GROMACS .gro file of C-alpha atoms in nm:
model
  338
    1MET     CA    1   0.003   0.000  -0.002
    2ALA     CA    2   0.111   0.363  -0.061
    3GLU     CA    3  -0.024   0.705  -0.149
    4ILE     CA    4  -0.155   0.684  -0.507
    5THR     CA    5  -0.393   0.906  -0.724
    6TYR     CA    6  -0.731   0.810  -0.815
    7LEU     CA    7  -0.624   0.821  -1.175
    8GLU     CA    8  -0.332   0.579  -1.118
    9ALA     CA    9  -0.593   0.350  -0.954
   10ILE     CA   10  -0.798   0.341  -1.256
   11ARG     CA   11  -0.497   0.281  -1.506
   12GLU     CA   12  -0.315   0.004  -1.263
   13GLY     CA   13  -0.646  -0.166  -1.212
   14LEU     CA   14  -0.753  -0.193  -1.579
   15THR     CA   15  -0.398  -0.315  -1.665
   16GLU     CA   16  -0.394  -0.566  -1.417
   17GLU     CA   17  -0.733  -0.713  -1.519
   18MET     CA   18  -0.647  -0.700  -1.887
   19GLU     CA   19  -0.336  -0.883  -1.816
   20ARG     CA   20  -0.534  -1.145  -1.626
   21ASP     CA   21  -0.794  -1.197  -1.859
   22ALA     CA   22  -0.750  -1.192  -2.216
   23ASN     CA   23  -1.119  -1.149  -2.291
   24VAL     CA   24  -1.142  -0.817  -2.143
   25PHE     CA   25  -1.125  -0.521  -2.383
   26CYS     CA   26  -1.199  -0.137  -2.386
   27LEU     CA   27  -1.358   0.082  -2.632
   28GLY     CA   28  -1.449   0.443  -2.668
   29GLU     CA   29  -1.370   0.782  -2.792
   30ASP     CA   30  -1.010   0.886  -2.790
   31ILE     CA   31  -0.901   0.611  -2.524
   32HIS     CA   32  -0.589   0.535  -2.742
   33ARG     CA   33  -0.447   0.911  -2.775
   34LEU     CA   34  -0.436   1.241  -2.613
   35LYS     CA   35  -0.287   1.172  -2.275
   36GLY     CA   36  -0.503   0.846  -2.249
   37GLY     CA   37  -0.849   0.962  -2.307
   38THR     CA   38  -0.946   1.339  -2.202
   39ASN     CA   39  -0.794   1.289  -1.841
   40GLY     CA   40  -0.533   1.002  -1.865
   41ALA     CA   41  -0.742   0.710  -1.737
   42THR     CA   42  -0.638   0.489  -2.017
   43ARG     CA   43  -0.284   0.604  -2.069
   44GLY     CA   44  -0.040   0.338  -2.194
   45LEU     CA   45  -0.295   0.072  -2.248
   46ALA     CA   46  -0.305   0.117  -2.610
   47ALA     CA   47   0.078   0.046  -2.644
   48ARG     CA   48   0.045  -0.262  -2.397
   49PHE     CA   49  -0.269  -0.393  -2.559
   50PRO     CA   50  -0.301  -0.278  -2.906
   51ASP     CA   51  -0.571  -0.514  -3.018
   52ARG     CA   52  -0.785  -0.474  -2.713
   53ILE     CA   53  -0.804  -0.075  -2.691
   54ILE     CA   54  -1.050   0.022  -2.967
   55PRO     CA   55  -1.101   0.379  -3.057
   56THR     CA   56  -1.449   0.465  -3.179
   57PRO     CA   57  -1.616   0.747  -3.370
   58ILE     CA   58  -1.846   0.996  -3.198
   59ALA     CA   59  -2.142   0.729  -3.222
   60GLU     CA   60  -2.243   0.620  -2.869
   61GLN     CA   61  -2.560   0.451  -3.000
   62GLY     CA   62  -2.344   0.242  -3.236
   63PHE     CA   63  -2.054   0.144  -3.002
   64SER     CA   64  -2.264   0.083  -2.701
   65GLY     CA   65  -2.484  -0.147  -2.885
   66LEU     CA   66  -2.174  -0.335  -3.031
   67ALA     CA   67  -2.066  -0.387  -2.670
   68GLY     CA   68  -2.397  -0.499  -2.566
   69GLY     CA   69  -2.403  -0.752  -2.812
   70VAL     CA   70  -2.064  -0.875  -2.771
   71ALA     CA   71  -2.136  -0.917  -2.386
   72MET     CA   72  -2.434  -1.095  -2.467
   73GLU     CA   73  -2.283  -1.357  -2.666
   74GLY     CA   74  -2.065  -1.434  -2.349
   75THR     CA   75  -1.723  -1.482  -2.457
   76TYR     CA   76  -1.574  -1.139  -2.414
   77ARG     CA   77  -1.615  -0.849  -2.145
   78PRO     CA   78  -1.626  -0.503  -2.298
   79VAL     CA   79  -1.528  -0.212  -2.071
   80VAL     CA   80  -1.711   0.098  -2.236
   81GLU     CA   81  -1.601   0.455  -2.176
   82PHE     CA   82  -1.874   0.718  -2.214
   83MET     CA   83  -1.636   1.039  -2.227
   84TYR     CA   84  -1.908   1.213  -2.041
   85PRO     CA   85  -2.245   1.072  -1.885
   86ASP     CA   86  -2.443   1.308  -2.078
   87PHE     CA   87  -2.357   1.106  -2.392
   88ALA     CA   88  -2.546   0.818  -2.281
   89LEU     CA   89  -2.854   0.998  -2.382
   90VAL     CA   90  -2.747   0.964  -2.736
   91ALA     CA   91  -2.738   0.587  -2.670
   92ALA     CA   92  -3.056   0.572  -2.453
   93ASP     CA   93  -3.221   0.277  -2.657
   94GLN     CA   94  -2.916   0.052  -2.645
   95ILE     CA   95  -2.817   0.147  -2.284
   96PHE     CA   96  -3.179   0.147  -2.115
   97ASN     CA   97  -3.400  -0.036  -2.353
   98GLN     CA   98  -3.167  -0.308  -2.453
   99ILE     CA   99  -2.878  -0.369  -2.223
  100ALA     CA  100  -3.054  -0.302  -1.904
  101LYS     CA  101  -3.346  -0.527  -1.989
  102ALA     CA  102  -3.162  -0.806  -2.154
  103ARG     CA  103  -3.147  -1.041  -1.849
  104HIS     CA  104  -3.494  -0.984  -1.739
  105MET     CA  105  -3.636  -1.031  -2.103
  106PHE     CA  106  -3.457  -1.382  -2.121
  107GLY     CA  107  -3.548  -1.479  -1.775
  108GLY     CA  108  -3.193  -1.471  -1.651
  109GLU     CA  109  -3.062  -1.714  -1.909
  110THR     CA  110  -2.855  -1.451  -2.072
  111ARG     CA  111  -2.566  -1.277  -1.937
  112MET     CA  112  -2.473  -0.905  -2.010
  113PRO     CA  113  -2.124  -0.871  -1.858
  114ILE     CA  114  -2.054  -0.503  -1.973
  115VAL     CA  115  -1.885  -0.238  -1.771
  116VAL     CA  116  -1.941   0.117  -1.856
  117ARG     CA  117  -1.692   0.376  -1.719
  118THR     CA  118  -1.809   0.744  -1.714
  119LYS     CA  119  -1.686   1.070  -1.532
  120CYS     CA  120  -1.910   1.322  -1.351
  121ALA     CA  121  -1.749   1.672  -1.439
  122ILE     CA  122  -1.959   1.895  -1.228
  123GLY     CA  123  -1.760   2.208  -1.119
  124THR     CA  124  -1.537   2.211  -1.432
  125GLY     CA  125  -1.718   2.478  -1.639
  126TYR     CA  126  -1.762   2.223  -1.918
  127GLY     CA  127  -2.127   2.317  -1.991
  128SER     CA  128  -2.464   2.156  -1.993
  129GLN     CA  129  -2.367   1.850  -2.211
  130HIS     CA  130  -2.076   1.736  -2.005
  131SER     CA  131  -2.156   1.779  -1.657
  132MET     CA  132  -2.432   1.518  -1.556
  133ASP     CA  133  -2.427   1.312  -1.251
  134PRO     CA  134  -2.576   0.996  -1.405
  135ALA     CA  135  -2.661   0.820  -1.094
  136GLY     CA  136  -3.029   0.903  -1.092
  137MET     CA  137  -3.094   0.820  -1.450
  138TYR     CA  138  -2.928   0.475  -1.439
  139ALA     CA  139  -3.109   0.407  -1.110
  140MET     CA  140  -3.434   0.434  -1.281
  141TRP     CA  141  -3.360   0.134  -1.484
  142PRO     CA  142  -3.364  -0.241  -1.322
  143GLY     CA  143  -3.072  -0.420  -1.437
  144TRP     CA  144  -2.795  -0.194  -1.409
  145ARG     CA  145  -2.567  -0.216  -1.120
  146ILE     CA  146  -2.408   0.128  -1.029
  147VAL     CA  147  -2.087   0.191  -0.827
  148ALA     CA  148  -1.931   0.517  -0.727
  149PRO     CA  149  -1.574   0.464  -0.573
  150SER     CA  150  -1.447   0.769  -0.371
  151THR     CA  151  -1.098   0.640  -0.298
  152PRO     CA  152  -0.825   0.470  -0.509
  153PHE     CA  153  -0.851   0.170  -0.282
  154ASP     CA  154  -1.216   0.123  -0.355
  155TYR     CA  155  -1.200   0.193  -0.718
  156VAL     CA  156  -0.968  -0.108  -0.781
  157GLY     CA  157  -1.173  -0.352  -0.556
  158LEU     CA  158  -1.504  -0.241  -0.700
  159MET     CA  159  -1.378  -0.242  -1.063
  160ASN     CA  160  -1.264  -0.597  -1.000
  161SER     CA  161  -1.600  -0.708  -0.880
  162ALA     CA  162  -1.772  -0.521  -1.168
  163LEU     CA  163  -1.562  -0.723  -1.414
  164LEU     CA  164  -1.678  -1.041  -1.267
  165CYS     CA  165  -2.044  -0.943  -1.252
  166GLU     CA  166  -2.296  -1.083  -1.504
  167ASP     CA  167  -2.512  -0.804  -1.505
  168PRO     CA  168  -2.423  -0.459  -1.662
  169VAL     CA  169  -2.238  -0.219  -1.440
  170LEU     CA  170  -2.202   0.157  -1.456
  171VAL     CA  171  -1.873   0.275  -1.273
  172ILE     CA  172  -1.911   0.656  -1.198
  173GLU     CA  173  -1.583   0.847  -1.155
  174HIS     CA  174  -1.547   1.227  -1.073
  175VAL     CA  175  -1.308   1.476  -1.232
  176ALA     CA  176  -1.256   1.626  -0.877
  177LEU     CA  177  -1.126   1.303  -0.743
  178TYR     CA  178  -0.892   1.209  -1.033
  179ASN     CA  179  -0.592   1.375  -0.878
  180ALA     CA  180  -0.665   1.318  -0.524
  181SER     CA  181  -0.443   1.083  -0.341
  182GLY     CA  182  -0.529   0.804  -0.097
  183PRO     CA  183  -0.414   0.461   0.011
  184GLY     CA  184  -0.395   0.222  -0.289
  185PRO     CA  185  -0.235  -0.103  -0.380
  186LEU     CA  186   0.110  -0.097  -0.537
  187GLU     CA  187   0.160  -0.462  -0.658
  188ASP     CA  188  -0.140  -0.697  -0.544
  189LEU     CA  189  -0.433  -0.547  -0.719
  190ASP     CA  190  -0.629  -0.875  -0.728
  191TYR     CA  191  -0.880  -0.803  -0.434
  192PHE     CA  192  -1.262  -0.752  -0.449
  193ILE     CA  193  -1.512  -0.529  -0.291
  194PRO     CA  194  -1.835  -0.687  -0.306
  195LEU     CA  195  -2.108  -0.503  -0.489
  196GLY     CA  196  -2.371  -0.402  -0.249
  197LYS     CA  197  -2.162  -0.297   0.045
  198ALA     CA  198  -2.140   0.033   0.201
  199LYS     CA  199  -1.869   0.167   0.419
  200VAL     CA  200  -1.878   0.387   0.738
  201VAL     CA  201  -1.600   0.633   0.680
  202ARG     CA  202  -1.654   0.846   0.972
  203PRO     CA  203  -1.843   0.704   1.292
  204GLY     CA  204  -2.071   0.943   1.478
  205SER     CA  205  -2.389   0.959   1.665
  206ALA     CA  206  -2.551   1.309   1.581
  207PHE     CA  207  -2.688   1.230   1.254
  208THR     CA  208  -2.618   0.991   0.950
  209VAL     CA  209  -2.489   1.117   0.617
  210LEU     CA  210  -2.543   0.920   0.308
  211ALA     CA  211  -2.307   1.032   0.047
  212TYR     CA  212  -2.109   0.898  -0.260
  213SER     CA  213  -1.837   0.986  -0.499
  214ALA     CA  214  -1.660   1.325  -0.454
  215MET     CA  215  -1.936   1.415  -0.180
  216THR     CA  216  -1.800   1.150   0.043
  217PRO     CA  217  -1.456   1.339   0.139
  218LEU     CA  218  -1.652   1.675   0.138
  219ALA     CA  219  -1.897   1.542   0.399
  220VAL     CA  220  -1.606   1.431   0.624
  221GLN     CA  221  -1.419   1.755   0.584
  222ALA     CA  222  -1.734   1.959   0.672
  223ALA     CA  223  -1.814   1.757   0.981
  224ASP     CA  224  -1.455   1.783   1.098
  225GLU     CA  225  -1.439   2.165   1.048
  226MET     CA  226  -1.779   2.204   1.224
  227GLY     CA  227  -1.666   1.962   1.518
  228VAL     CA  228  -2.007   1.777   1.445
  229ASP     CA  229  -2.042   1.419   1.551
  230ALA     CA  230  -2.191   1.303   1.226
  231GLU     CA  231  -2.160   0.955   1.095
  232VAL     CA  232  -2.071   0.947   0.713
  233ILE     CA  233  -2.153   0.657   0.513
  234ASP     CA  234  -2.008   0.602   0.171
  235LEU     CA  235  -2.268   0.426  -0.029
  236ARG     CA  236  -2.040   0.272  -0.293
  237SER     CA  237  -2.324   0.082  -0.465
  238LEU     CA  238  -2.591   0.292  -0.578
  239ASP     CA  239  -2.839   0.070  -0.761
  240ARG     CA  240  -3.156   0.021  -0.572
  241ALA     CA  241  -3.105  -0.370  -0.553
  242GLY     CA  242  -2.734  -0.288  -0.432
  243LEU     CA  243  -2.798  -0.054  -0.149
  244ASP     CA  244  -2.682  -0.177   0.168
  245TRP     CA  245  -2.974  -0.151   0.408
  246GLU     CA  246  -2.795  -0.337   0.693
  247THR     CA  247  -2.525  -0.079   0.724
  248ILE     CA  248  -2.775   0.207   0.655
  249GLY     CA  249  -3.025   0.071   0.891
  250ALA     CA  250  -2.770   0.030   1.187
  251SER     CA  251  -2.663   0.377   1.153
  252VAL     CA  252  -3.017   0.519   1.137
  253ARG     CA  253  -3.113   0.322   1.462
  254LYS     CA  254  -2.801   0.489   1.640
  255THR     CA  255  -2.848   0.849   1.507
  256ASN     CA  256  -3.225   0.880   1.430
  257ASN     CA  257  -3.143   1.139   1.186
  258VAL     CA  258  -3.054   1.123   0.819
  259VAL     CA  259  -2.906   1.366   0.560
  260MET     CA  260  -2.887   1.267   0.203
  261LEU     CA  261  -2.628   1.437   0.017
  262GLU     CA  262  -2.557   1.469  -0.346
  263GLN     CA  263  -2.398   1.733  -0.558
  264GLY     CA  264  -2.612   1.757  -0.863
  265PRO     CA  265  -2.942   1.932  -0.944
  266LEU     CA  266  -3.289   1.855  -0.770
  267THR     CA  267  -3.422   1.719  -1.105
  268ALA     CA  268  -3.279   1.383  -1.222
  269SER     CA  269  -3.187   1.351  -0.861
  270TYR     CA  270  -3.050   1.016  -0.721
  271GLY     CA  271  -3.119   1.120  -0.349
  272ALA     CA  272  -3.489   1.138  -0.414
  273MET     CA  273  -3.531   0.766  -0.441
  274VAL     CA  274  -3.310   0.692  -0.147
  275THR     CA  275  -3.487   0.957   0.062
  276ASP     CA  276  -3.823   0.788  -0.006
  277GLU     CA  277  -3.686   0.452   0.070
  278VAL     CA  278  -3.525   0.554   0.392
  279GLN     CA  279  -3.844   0.720   0.536
  280ARG     CA  280  -4.054   0.427   0.441
  281ARG     CA  281  -3.803   0.170   0.597
  282PHE     CA  282  -3.714   0.349   0.903
  283PHE     CA  283  -4.011   0.579   0.976
  284ASP     CA  284  -4.030   0.473   1.332
  285ASP     CA  285  -3.651   0.541   1.407
  286LEU     CA  286  -3.636   0.888   1.252
  287ASP     CA  287  -3.691   1.183   1.488
  288GLN     CA  288  -3.757   1.408   1.201
  289PRO     CA  289  -3.772   1.379   0.808
  290VAL     CA  290  -3.466   1.295   0.596
  291VAL     CA  291  -3.280   1.626   0.522
  292ARG     CA  292  -3.171   1.680   0.164
  293ILE     CA  293  -2.867   1.857   0.041
  294HIS     CA  294  -2.889   1.895  -0.330
  295GLY     CA  295  -2.808   2.138  -0.599
  296GLY     CA  296  -3.042   2.387  -0.781
  297GLU     CA  297  -3.288   2.336  -1.026
  298ALA     CA  298  -3.053   2.429  -1.331
  299SER     CA  299  -2.838   2.285  -1.605
  300PRO     CA  300  -2.462   2.344  -1.567
  301SER     CA  301  -2.319   2.638  -1.743
  302VAL     CA  302  -1.992   2.700  -1.906
  303SER     CA  303  -1.959   3.003  -1.667
  304LYS     CA  304  -1.795   2.854  -1.354
  305VAL     CA  305  -1.963   3.138  -1.145
  306LEU     CA  306  -2.298   3.051  -1.269
  307GLU     CA  307  -2.214   2.675  -1.244
  308ARG     CA  308  -2.120   2.712  -0.892
  309ALA     CA  309  -2.432   2.859  -0.785
  310ALA     CA  310  -2.614   2.573  -0.889
  311PHE     CA  311  -2.402   2.277  -0.744
  312VAL     CA  312  -2.318   2.160  -0.384
  313GLY     CA  313  -1.988   2.243  -0.224
  314LEU     CA  314  -1.860   2.272   0.134
  315GLU     CA  315  -2.073   2.580   0.201
  316GLU     CA  316  -2.382   2.404   0.118
  317ILE     CA  317  -2.284   2.096   0.308
  318ARG     CA  318  -2.210   2.305   0.635
  319ALA     CA  319  -2.533   2.486   0.591
  320GLY     CA  320  -2.727   2.166   0.547
  321PHE     CA  321  -2.566   2.016   0.860
  322ALA     CA  322  -2.629   2.338   1.060
  323ARG     CA  323  -2.990   2.290   0.947
  324VAL     CA  324  -3.044   1.923   1.053
  325LEU     CA  325  -2.885   2.010   1.411
  326ALA     CA  326  -3.124   2.325   1.430
  327ASP     CA  327  -3.436   2.107   1.335
  328SER     CA  328  -3.350   1.850   1.610
  329GLY     CA  329  -3.315   2.138   1.870
  330ARG     CA  330  -2.925   2.143   1.860
  331ALA     CA  331  -2.666   2.390   1.726
  332PRO     CA  332  -2.323   2.350   1.588
  333PRO     CA  333  -2.033   2.356   1.849
  334PRO     CA  334  -1.941   2.701   1.952
  335GLY     CA  335  -1.642   2.865   1.771
  336ARG     CA  336  -1.639   2.626   1.482
  337THR     CA  337  -1.731   2.669   1.109
  338ALA     CA  338  -2.078   2.662   1.034
   0.00000   0.00000   0.00000
């Protein structure tokens, strides 16, 4: 173990899996050039695996359908990169109408071992068609498994499990995490974090924070800076069938208060589904309704100033934490940042 970046974890994890399994191949736009895609996640793979790094034209409907058909045949395991998750809307028929439904349509007799990688770019000023958080959209379609690693270590373990899964798996990355460092493997990358297992990353008793991806470290930072005894849970697996209700329930019964934290807008929200489920499952354990922290009702803008006004950052998280404390008759510790 050593300090490595999130991007290094992606590259090394994919390299290890492609070395181990000759049936894994990658396809997507520009994954063979630039600096290894637009952010360097596939740097060096084209030179190492020239026959298994397949560049594609700007035709998401075509190459996602190709990958779905290959996966359905059962021999190969495609790893598809959608440069930005918004582009999945171009391929919506293949992604949601075909790939998501295939195992259900054929009574579980057909496998669909496809992994889709994509990155959330909220906060970059890339504009409305390049900044979607795809969790809410994919969670609408039974069949997709969804993981959102927040650390280099978790990325490798969850990707390894995704590449063994017979269901389609969406792996959500985040641009804000790419250059962040954390503990990760240097040599033995052959470990697995099971899909469907959340992780308590900060124990506490005042309230439970449900977070994922780049919001997980920000939730911990806000709680530390405010001196608030919040318990932060990194959901990691986001599909409804994969939510870890055992871990969530144990925390809710301890704190009796829940905050659902997400970075993106109120519309196309992932947190709405989780909030509804939490309040129905744990109604008797809650002292007050689930508090939601989410962005505004706006599409991202190429103006970073306007974009910042619409998504969640540390300021909004602190305000949300203060609100849940106030609603429960408490206040942030004196002298700390609220």
